[in-house]
Amino acid sequence: MAETKYIFVTGGVASSLGKGIISSSIGKLLQARGYNITIQKFDPYINIDPGTLNPYEHGECYVTVDGHEADLDLGHYERFTGIQTTKANNLTTGRIYKSVIDKERRGDYLGKTIQVIPHITDEIKRNVKLLGQKYHYDFVITEIGGTVGDIESLPYLESIRQLKWELGKNALCVHLTYVPYLAAAKELKTKPTQHSVKELQSVGIQPDILVLRSEHPLNDNIRRKVANFCNVDFEAVVQSVDMPTIYEVPIRMQEQGLDATILKKMGESVGETPSLGPWRQFLERRHKAKEVVNIGLVGKYDLQDAYKSILESLSQAGTYNDYKVKATFINSEKLNEENAEEKIKDMDGIVICPGFGQRGIEGKIIAAHYTRVHNIPTFGICLGMQMMVIEFARNVLGYEDANSTEMDEKTEYNVIDIMEDQKNITNMGGTMRLGAYECILKQGSRVFEIYKKEHIQERHRHRYEFNNDYEKEYEKAGMNCVGRNPESDLVEIVEVPGLKWYIGTQFHPEYSSTVLKPHPLFVDFVKTAIENKSSKK
Ligand code: GLN
């Protein structure tokens, strides 16, 4: 394609309608037609990135291969399209302002008064186009965080208005809204959608396509009414009804011709509808899987979004094992010696989740102990791996006081310690060991068997690490260091051979598991949990 085309995805009426899923689905459908695409997210908050945000604020922090702490929607983009994102795929108002202020300090604006319009909007526009220009994408899909009508969203909407004007057919706006069902009146209500579109129109944007989220199917009359009231073609009013799995959404969008409508509106020839074969096979397998394997997630946030990528990785791995994964949250703060058995015994496998800080770590250590002693498949991720290491020191090596210096600076047995190059860092944002690093797996280890190769690359997000001074003692006592970084010699993976599955990774494999390429560690972990379940029968 000669010129890059820009698709904007905005949202109205309410947040959490699934703009990320719609953006990912559009990306998936265009990709299936052979187009070169990327998806980016612009978030209207002032933090530079979500790295310093509490998961209760904004869910999981996703990490890109190039070490950017990103919005969790980038996880959806990667899981749907299999295309890796980078720092350039996620911007925030904070980063936009920072860049403008840095330029102002350098004197780049030659004495001008710096204003939201044009300086902030120009910077937004420059960033919208950056990826397209650099990599010559056919389509750049830009999801705008927040909801139309928020004060914070205004500069983004003004930028879209300008870009639509400048780019003509090469820019298009998909607006996602909500059609509530009033049970008392037994009616679906389009008024909120009309208002939301009016809001967009009031800032000069006419949406080209409307995606209506609803819990109930919408009939043609409702779609026609919305089309009429909102100046949108009937065929460009698409519905997105609740699905048993988010991975159904691209199929439902394709059935309604969302991708074809986009192409037509942007002046591209439509061609044949792609079959989405492997995607459909995945869904078919997913629907056929009836038996359930129970996985307990030990962590301190009782909020689904906080462990989004782990949940998705587990559920994908379930499908590839022809099982349904039922993930049960086990609050690590409430886990103690007395109730551990009752909370864990019925689980076929346990994931000990990542995290930061003191809260809930003793519960994670108790879980690691229970599962090791009772031989329940256990997957420790990042802080989870560190807690497995601490548990082993306390209960096998006999170092009762063993800890991570993150939790107890004065511990005599600092089996998890701060990395040398982290010691003098005072800024919290963006300064951890972040992004993909190489790891070499030990031949003969369980992980080597799982990955079936020696060299792997996995994404990181941590400051603390296994203390190599203790390695020999661990190995002698039966916990092996089976993956390490070739340059820094940092330990990346520990495992206890002989147990069904007791593996801890310092990295986050959940960030790189996608629908069509599930992560081998998750697939093997779930497989072992299923075997564990069967052996109990
Ligand atoms: N808090 C631990 C560290 O900084 C683990 C981080 C994590 O689980 N992502 O090393």
GROMACS .gro file of N, CA, C and O in nm, residues 3-83:
model
  324
    3GLU      N    1   0.029   0.447   0.090
    3GLU     CA    2   0.027   0.533   0.207
    3GLU      C    3  -0.028   0.458   0.328
    3GLU      O    4  -0.120   0.377   0.315
    4THR      N    5   0.026   0.493   0.444
    4THR     CA    6  -0.024   0.432   0.567
    4THR      C    7  -0.163   0.486   0.598
    4THR      O    8  -0.191   0.604   0.580
    5LYS      N    9  -0.251   0.396   0.644
    5LYS     CA   10  -0.386   0.438   0.681
    5LYS      C   11  -0.399   0.431   0.833
    5LYS      O   12  -0.343   0.342   0.897
    6TYR      N   13  -0.475   0.525   0.887
    6TYR     CA   14  -0.486   0.539   1.032
    6TYR      C   15  -0.628   0.514   1.080
    6TYR      O   16  -0.722   0.582   1.035
    7ILE      N   17  -0.642   0.418   1.169
    7ILE     CA   18  -0.774   0.388   1.226
    7ILE      C   19  -0.771   0.427   1.374
    7ILE      O   20  -0.681   0.385   1.447
    8PHE      N   21  -0.867   0.507   1.415
    8PHE     CA   22  -0.874   0.547   1.556
    8PHE      C   23  -0.989   0.473   1.622
    8PHE      O   24  -1.097   0.462   1.564
    9VAL      N   25  -0.965   0.424   1.741
    9VAL     CA   26  -1.072   0.357   1.815
    9VAL      C   27  -1.097   0.438   1.943
    9VAL      O   28  -1.009   0.451   2.028
   10THR      N   29  -1.218   0.495   1.950
   10THR     CA   30  -1.254   0.573   2.069
   10THR      C   31  -1.368   0.502   2.142
   10THR      O   32  -1.431   0.412   2.085
   11GLY      N   33  -1.393   0.544   2.264
   11GLY     CA   34  -1.499   0.479   2.340
   11GLY      C   35  -1.590   0.581   2.405
   11GLY      O   36  -1.546   0.690   2.442
   12GLY      N   37  -1.717   0.544   2.419
   12GLY     CA   38  -1.812   0.635   2.483
   12GLY      C   39  -1.902   0.563   2.579
   12GLY      O   40  -1.900   0.439   2.586
   13VAL      N   41  -1.981   0.637   2.653
   13VAL     CA   42  -2.081   0.591   2.750
   13VAL      C   43  -2.017   0.538   2.879
   13VAL      O   44  -2.049   0.584   2.987
   14ALA      N   45  -1.930   0.440   2.867
   14ALA     CA   46  -1.869   0.386   2.988
   14ALA      C   47  -1.731   0.333   2.955
   14ALA      O   48  -1.700   0.307   2.838
   15SER      N   49  -1.649   0.316   3.059
   15SER     CA   50  -1.519   0.254   3.035
   15SER      C   51  -1.536   0.102   3.043
   15SER      O   52  -1.646   0.053   3.070
   16SER      N   53  -1.430   0.030   3.017
   16SER     CA   54  -1.429  -0.117   3.024
   16SER      C   55  -1.523  -0.183   2.926
   16SER      O   56  -1.576  -0.292   2.952
   17LEU      N   57  -1.549  -0.121   2.813
   17LEU     CA   58  -1.637  -0.185   2.714
   17LEU      C   59  -1.559  -0.280   2.623
   17LEU      O   60  -1.618  -0.357   2.547
   18GLY      N   61  -1.428  -0.272   2.631
   18GLY     CA   62  -1.347  -0.363   2.550
   18GLY      C   63  -1.293  -0.300   2.424
   18GLY      O   64  -1.287  -0.366   2.319
   19LYS      N   65  -1.249  -0.174   2.434
   19LYS     CA   66  -1.186  -0.110   2.317
   19LYS      C   67  -1.062  -0.187   2.274
   19LYS      O   68  -1.033  -0.197   2.156
   20GLY      N   69  -0.990  -0.237   2.375
   20GLY     CA   70  -0.868  -0.312   2.345
   20GLY      C   71  -0.898  -0.436   2.263
   20GLY      O   72  -0.822  -0.472   2.172
   21ILE      N   73  -1.009  -0.502   2.294
   21ILE     CA   74  -1.045  -0.625   2.222
   21ILE      C   75  -1.091  -0.590   2.081
   21ILE      O   76  -1.058  -0.660   1.984
   22ILE      N   77  -1.165  -0.481   2.068
   22ILE     CA   78  -1.210  -0.439   1.934
   22ILE      C   79  -1.089  -0.395   1.850
   22ILE      O   80  -1.076  -0.436   1.733
   23SER      N   81  -0.999  -0.320   1.909
   23SER     CA   82  -0.878  -0.278   1.836
   23SER      C   83  -0.799  -0.402   1.793
   23SER      O   84  -0.752  -0.411   1.678
   24SER      N   85  -0.784  -0.497   1.885
   24SER     CA   86  -0.709  -0.619   1.853
   24SER      C   87  -0.778  -0.698   1.743
   24SER      O   88  -0.713  -0.756   1.655
   25SER      N   89  -0.913  -0.701   1.748
   25SER     CA   90  -0.987  -0.778   1.648
   25SER      C   91  -0.973  -0.714   1.510
   25SER      O   92  -0.954  -0.784   1.410
   26ILE      N   93  -0.981  -0.581   1.506
   26ILE     CA   94  -0.962  -0.512   1.377
   26ILE      C   95  -0.822  -0.543   1.324
   26ILE      O   96  -0.802  -0.577   1.207
   27GLY      N   97  -0.724  -0.536   1.415
   27GLY     CA   98  -0.586  -0.567   1.376
   27GLY      C   99  -0.575  -0.708   1.321
   27GLY      O  100  -0.518  -0.732   1.214
   28LYS      N  101  -0.636  -0.801   1.393
   28LYS     CA  102  -0.632  -0.943   1.352
   28LYS      C  103  -0.693  -0.961   1.213
   28LYS      O  104  -0.638  -1.031   1.127
   29LEU      N  105  -0.809  -0.900   1.191
   29LEU     CA  106  -0.880  -0.919   1.064
   29LEU      C  107  -0.804  -0.857   0.947
   29LEU      O  108  -0.800  -0.914   0.837
   30LEU      N  109  -0.744  -0.741   0.968
   30LEU     CA  110  -0.667  -0.679   0.859
   30LEU      C  111  -0.539  -0.757   0.834
   30LEU      O  112  -0.496  -0.777   0.720
   31GLN      N  113  -0.479  -0.804   0.942
   31GLN     CA  114  -0.358  -0.886   0.930
   31GLN      C  115  -0.388  -1.012   0.848
   31GLN      O  116  -0.311  -1.051   0.762
   32ALA      N  117  -0.505  -1.072   0.875
   32ALA     CA  118  -0.543  -1.195   0.803
   32ALA      C  119  -0.561  -1.169   0.653
   32ALA      O  120  -0.554  -1.260   0.572
   33ARG      N  121  -0.584  -1.044   0.616
   33ARG     CA  122  -0.597  -1.010   0.474
   33ARG      C  123  -0.462  -0.975   0.412
   33ARG      O  124  -0.456  -0.927   0.300
   34GLY      N  125  -0.358  -0.995   0.490
   34GLY     CA  126  -0.224  -0.975   0.436
   34GLY      C  127  -0.167  -0.836   0.458
   34GLY      O  128  -0.060  -0.804   0.407
   35TYR      N  129  -0.237  -0.753   0.533
   35TYR     CA  130  -0.184  -0.618   0.556
   35TYR      C  131  -0.084  -0.621   0.671
   35TYR      O  132  -0.095  -0.699   0.765
   36ASN      N  133   0.009  -0.527   0.661
   36ASN     CA  134   0.109  -0.507   0.762
   36ASN      C  135   0.052  -0.406   0.864
   36ASN      O  136   0.024  -0.293   0.827
   37ILE      N  137   0.030  -0.450   0.986
   37ILE     CA  138  -0.040  -0.362   1.081
   37ILE      C  139   0.034  -0.345   1.214
   37ILE      O  140   0.119  -0.427   1.249
   38THR      N  141   0.000  -0.241   1.283
   38THR     CA  142   0.043  -0.230   1.423
   38THR      C  143  -0.070  -0.162   1.501
   38THR      O  144  -0.153  -0.093   1.442
   39ILE      N  145  -0.073  -0.187   1.631
   39ILE     CA  146  -0.177  -0.126   1.714
   39ILE      C  147  -0.108  -0.050   1.825
   39ILE      O  148  -0.013  -0.099   1.887
   40GLN      N  149  -0.152   0.071   1.849
   40GLN     CA  150  -0.092   0.148   1.958
   40GLN      C  151  -0.200   0.204   2.049
   40GLN      O  152  -0.316   0.218   2.011
   41LYS      N  153  -0.160   0.233   2.173
   41LYS     CA  154  -0.257   0.284   2.270
   41LYS      C  155  -0.208   0.416   2.325
   41LYS      O  156  -0.093   0.429   2.367
   42PHE      N  157  -0.298   0.515   2.324
   42PHE     CA  158  -0.266   0.645   2.384
   42PHE      C  159  -0.352   0.660   2.509
   42PHE      O  160  -0.475   0.655   2.500
   43ASP      N  161  -0.286   0.676   2.622
   43ASP     CA  162  -0.360   0.685   2.748
   43ASP      C  163  -0.361   0.828   2.800
   43ASP      O  164  -0.255   0.890   2.811
   44PRO      N  165  -0.478   0.878   2.835
   44PRO     CA  166  -0.486   1.019   2.874
   44PRO      C  167  -0.438   1.050   3.017
   44PRO      O  168  -0.455   1.161   3.061
   45TYR      N  169  -0.379   0.957   3.088
   45TYR     CA  170  -0.334   0.994   3.223
   45TYR      C  171  -0.194   1.055   3.221
   45TYR      O  172  -0.123   1.049   3.121
   46ILE      N  173  -0.155   1.112   3.336
   46ILE     CA  174  -0.034   1.194   3.336
   46ILE      C  175   0.091   1.116   3.378
   46ILE      O  176   0.203   1.161   3.355
   47ASN      N  177   0.073   0.997   3.430
   47ASN     CA  178   0.192   0.914   3.458
   47ASN      C  179   0.268   0.895   3.326
   47ASN      O  180   0.208   0.887   3.220
   48ILE      N  181   0.400   0.886   3.336
   48ILE     CA  182   0.482   0.865   3.216
   48ILE      C  183   0.450   0.727   3.156
   48ILE      O  184   0.441   0.709   3.035
   49ASP      N  185   0.433   0.630   3.242
   49ASP     CA  186   0.392   0.495   3.198
   49ASP      C  187   0.321   0.429   3.316
   49ASP      O  188   0.323   0.483   3.428
   50PRO      N  189   0.258   0.312   3.295
   50PRO     CA  190   0.185   0.253   3.408
   50PRO      C  191   0.275   0.178   3.506
   50PRO      O  192   0.225   0.117   3.600
   51GLY      N  193   0.406   0.182   3.484
   51GLY     CA  194   0.500   0.105   3.566
   51GLY      C  195   0.488   0.133   3.715
   51GLY      O  196   0.508   0.044   3.797
   52THR      N  197   0.456   0.256   3.750
   52THR     CA  198   0.449   0.290   3.891
   52THR      C  199   0.306   0.282   3.946
   52THR      O  200   0.281   0.313   4.061
   53LEU      N  201   0.213   0.241   3.861
   53LEU     CA  202   0.073   0.236   3.904
   53LEU      C  203   0.042   0.108   3.981
   53LEU      O  204   0.085  -0.001   3.943
   54ASN      N  205  -0.036   0.124   4.085
   54ASN     CA  206  -0.088   0.012   4.160
   54ASN      C  207  -0.186  -0.065   4.068
   54ASN      O  208  -0.268  -0.002   4.002
   55PRO      N  209  -0.177  -0.198   4.063
   55PRO     CA  210  -0.269  -0.272   3.977
   55PRO      C  211  -0.417  -0.242   4.003
   55PRO      O  212  -0.500  -0.259   3.914
   56TYR      N  213  -0.449  -0.199   4.126
   56TYR     CA  214  -0.589  -0.164   4.152
   56TYR      C  215  -0.633  -0.043   4.069
   56TYR      O  216  -0.750  -0.022   4.043
   57GLU      N  217  -0.535   0.039   4.028
   57GLU     CA  218  -0.566   0.157   3.949
   57GLU      C  219  -0.589   0.122   3.803
   57GLU      O  220  -0.677   0.174   3.738
   58HIS      N  221  -0.502   0.037   3.753
   58HIS     CA  222  -0.501   0.022   3.607
   58HIS      C  223  -0.471  -0.120   3.563
   58HIS      O  224  -0.426  -0.143   3.451
   59GLY      N  225  -0.493  -0.217   3.651
   59GLY     CA  226  -0.469  -0.356   3.615
   59GLY      C  227  -0.322  -0.388   3.601
   59GLY      O  228  -0.236  -0.313   3.648
   60GLU      N  229  -0.297  -0.497   3.535
   60GLU     CA  230  -0.159  -0.545   3.518
   60GLU      C  231  -0.073  -0.446   3.441
   60GLU      O  232  -0.122  -0.375   3.353
   61CYS      N  233   0.054  -0.446   3.472
   61CYS     CA  234   0.148  -0.370   3.390
   61CYS      C  235   0.210  -0.471   3.293
   61CYS      O  236   0.270  -0.570   3.334
   62TYR      N  237   0.191  -0.446   3.165
   62TYR     CA  238   0.245  -0.537   3.064
   62TYR      C  239   0.387  -0.490   3.029
   62TYR      O  240   0.418  -0.372   3.044
   63VAL      N  241   0.471  -0.581   2.985
   63VAL     CA  242   0.609  -0.542   2.951
   63VAL      C  243   0.639  -0.583   2.807
   63VAL      O  244   0.616  -0.698   2.767
   64THR      N  245   0.690  -0.488   2.730
   64THR     CA  246   0.723  -0.518   2.589
   64THR      C  247   0.865  -0.574   2.582
   64THR      O  248   0.943  -0.560   2.677
   65VAL      N  249   0.899  -0.633   2.466
   65VAL     CA  250   1.034  -0.690   2.453
   65VAL      C  251   1.142  -0.586   2.473
   65VAL      O  252   1.249  -0.616   2.528
   66ASP      N  253   1.116  -0.462   2.431
   66ASP     CA  254   1.220  -0.360   2.447
   66ASP      C  255   1.213  -0.293   2.584
   66ASP      O  256   1.269  -0.185   2.604
   67GLY      N  257   1.145  -0.357   2.678
   67GLY     CA  258   1.154  -0.313   2.817
   67GLY      C  259   1.067  -0.195   2.854
   67GLY      O  260   1.099  -0.120   2.945
   68HIS      N  261   0.954  -0.178   2.786
   68HIS     CA  262   0.864  -0.070   2.825
   68HIS      C  263   0.754  -0.125   2.914
   68HIS      O  264   0.695  -0.230   2.886
   69GLU      N  265   0.726  -0.054   3.023
   69GLU     CA  266   0.616  -0.093   3.110
   69GLU      C  267   0.492  -0.031   3.051
   69GLU      O  268   0.479   0.092   3.046
   70ALA      N  269   0.399  -0.116   3.008
   70ALA     CA  270   0.293  -0.069   2.919
   70ALA      C  271   0.154  -0.104   2.970
   70ALA      O  272   0.136  -0.186   3.060
   71ASP      N  273   0.056  -0.041   2.908
   71ASP     CA  274  -0.083  -0.069   2.937
   71ASP      C  275  -0.118  -0.214   2.903
   71ASP      O  276  -0.066  -0.269   2.805
   72LEU      N  277  -0.210  -0.272   2.979
   72LEU     CA  278  -0.239  -0.415   2.955
   72LEU      C  279  -0.305  -0.442   2.820
   72LEU      O  280  -0.302  -0.555   2.771
   73ASP      N  281  -0.360  -0.340   2.757
   73ASP     CA  282  -0.417  -0.363   2.624
   73ASP      C  283  -0.313  -0.408   2.523
   73ASP      O  284  -0.344  -0.478   2.427
   74LEU      N  285  -0.187  -0.369   2.544
   74LEU     CA  286  -0.083  -0.414   2.451
   74LEU      C  287  -0.070  -0.566   2.457
   74LEU      O  288  -0.032  -0.631   2.360
   75GLY      N  289  -0.104  -0.621   2.574
   75GLY     CA  290  -0.107  -0.767   2.588
   75GLY      C  291  -0.210  -0.828   2.495
   75GLY      O  292  -0.184  -0.927   2.426
   76HIS      N  293  -0.329  -0.765   2.489
   76HIS     CA  294  -0.432  -0.814   2.396
   76HIS      C  295  -0.382  -0.804   2.252
   76HIS      O  296  -0.401  -0.895   2.173
   77TYR      N  297  -0.322  -0.691   2.218
   77TYR     CA  298  -0.274  -0.674   2.080
   77TYR      C  299  -0.182  -0.789   2.042
   77TYR      O  300  -0.191  -0.846   1.934
   78GLU      N  301  -0.091  -0.822   2.133
   78GLU     CA  302   0.006  -0.928   2.102
   78GLU      C  303  -0.060  -1.065   2.101
   78GLU      O  304  -0.031  -1.148   2.017
   79ARG      N  305  -0.150  -1.088   2.196
   79ARG     CA  306  -0.214  -1.221   2.202
   79ARG      C  307  -0.300  -1.246   2.078
   79ARG      O  308  -0.308  -1.358   2.029
   80PHE      N  309  -0.363  -1.142   2.026
   80PHE     CA  310  -0.449  -1.159   1.908
   80PHE      C  311  -0.367  -1.168   1.779
   80PHE      O  312  -0.397  -1.249   1.693
   81THR      N  313  -0.269  -1.079   1.764
   81THR     CA  314  -0.201  -1.070   1.633
   81THR      C  315  -0.068  -1.144   1.630
   81THR      O  316  -0.016  -1.171   1.522
   82GLY      N  317  -0.012  -1.173   1.747
   82GLY     CA  318   0.120  -1.236   1.749
   82GLY      C  319   0.230  -1.138   1.711
   82GLY      O  320   0.346  -1.176   1.699
   83ILE      N  321   0.195  -1.010   1.692
   83ILE     CA  322   0.296  -0.911   1.654
   83ILE      C  323   0.344  -0.840   1.780
   83ILE      O  324   0.264  -0.788   1.857
   0.00000   0.00000   0.00000
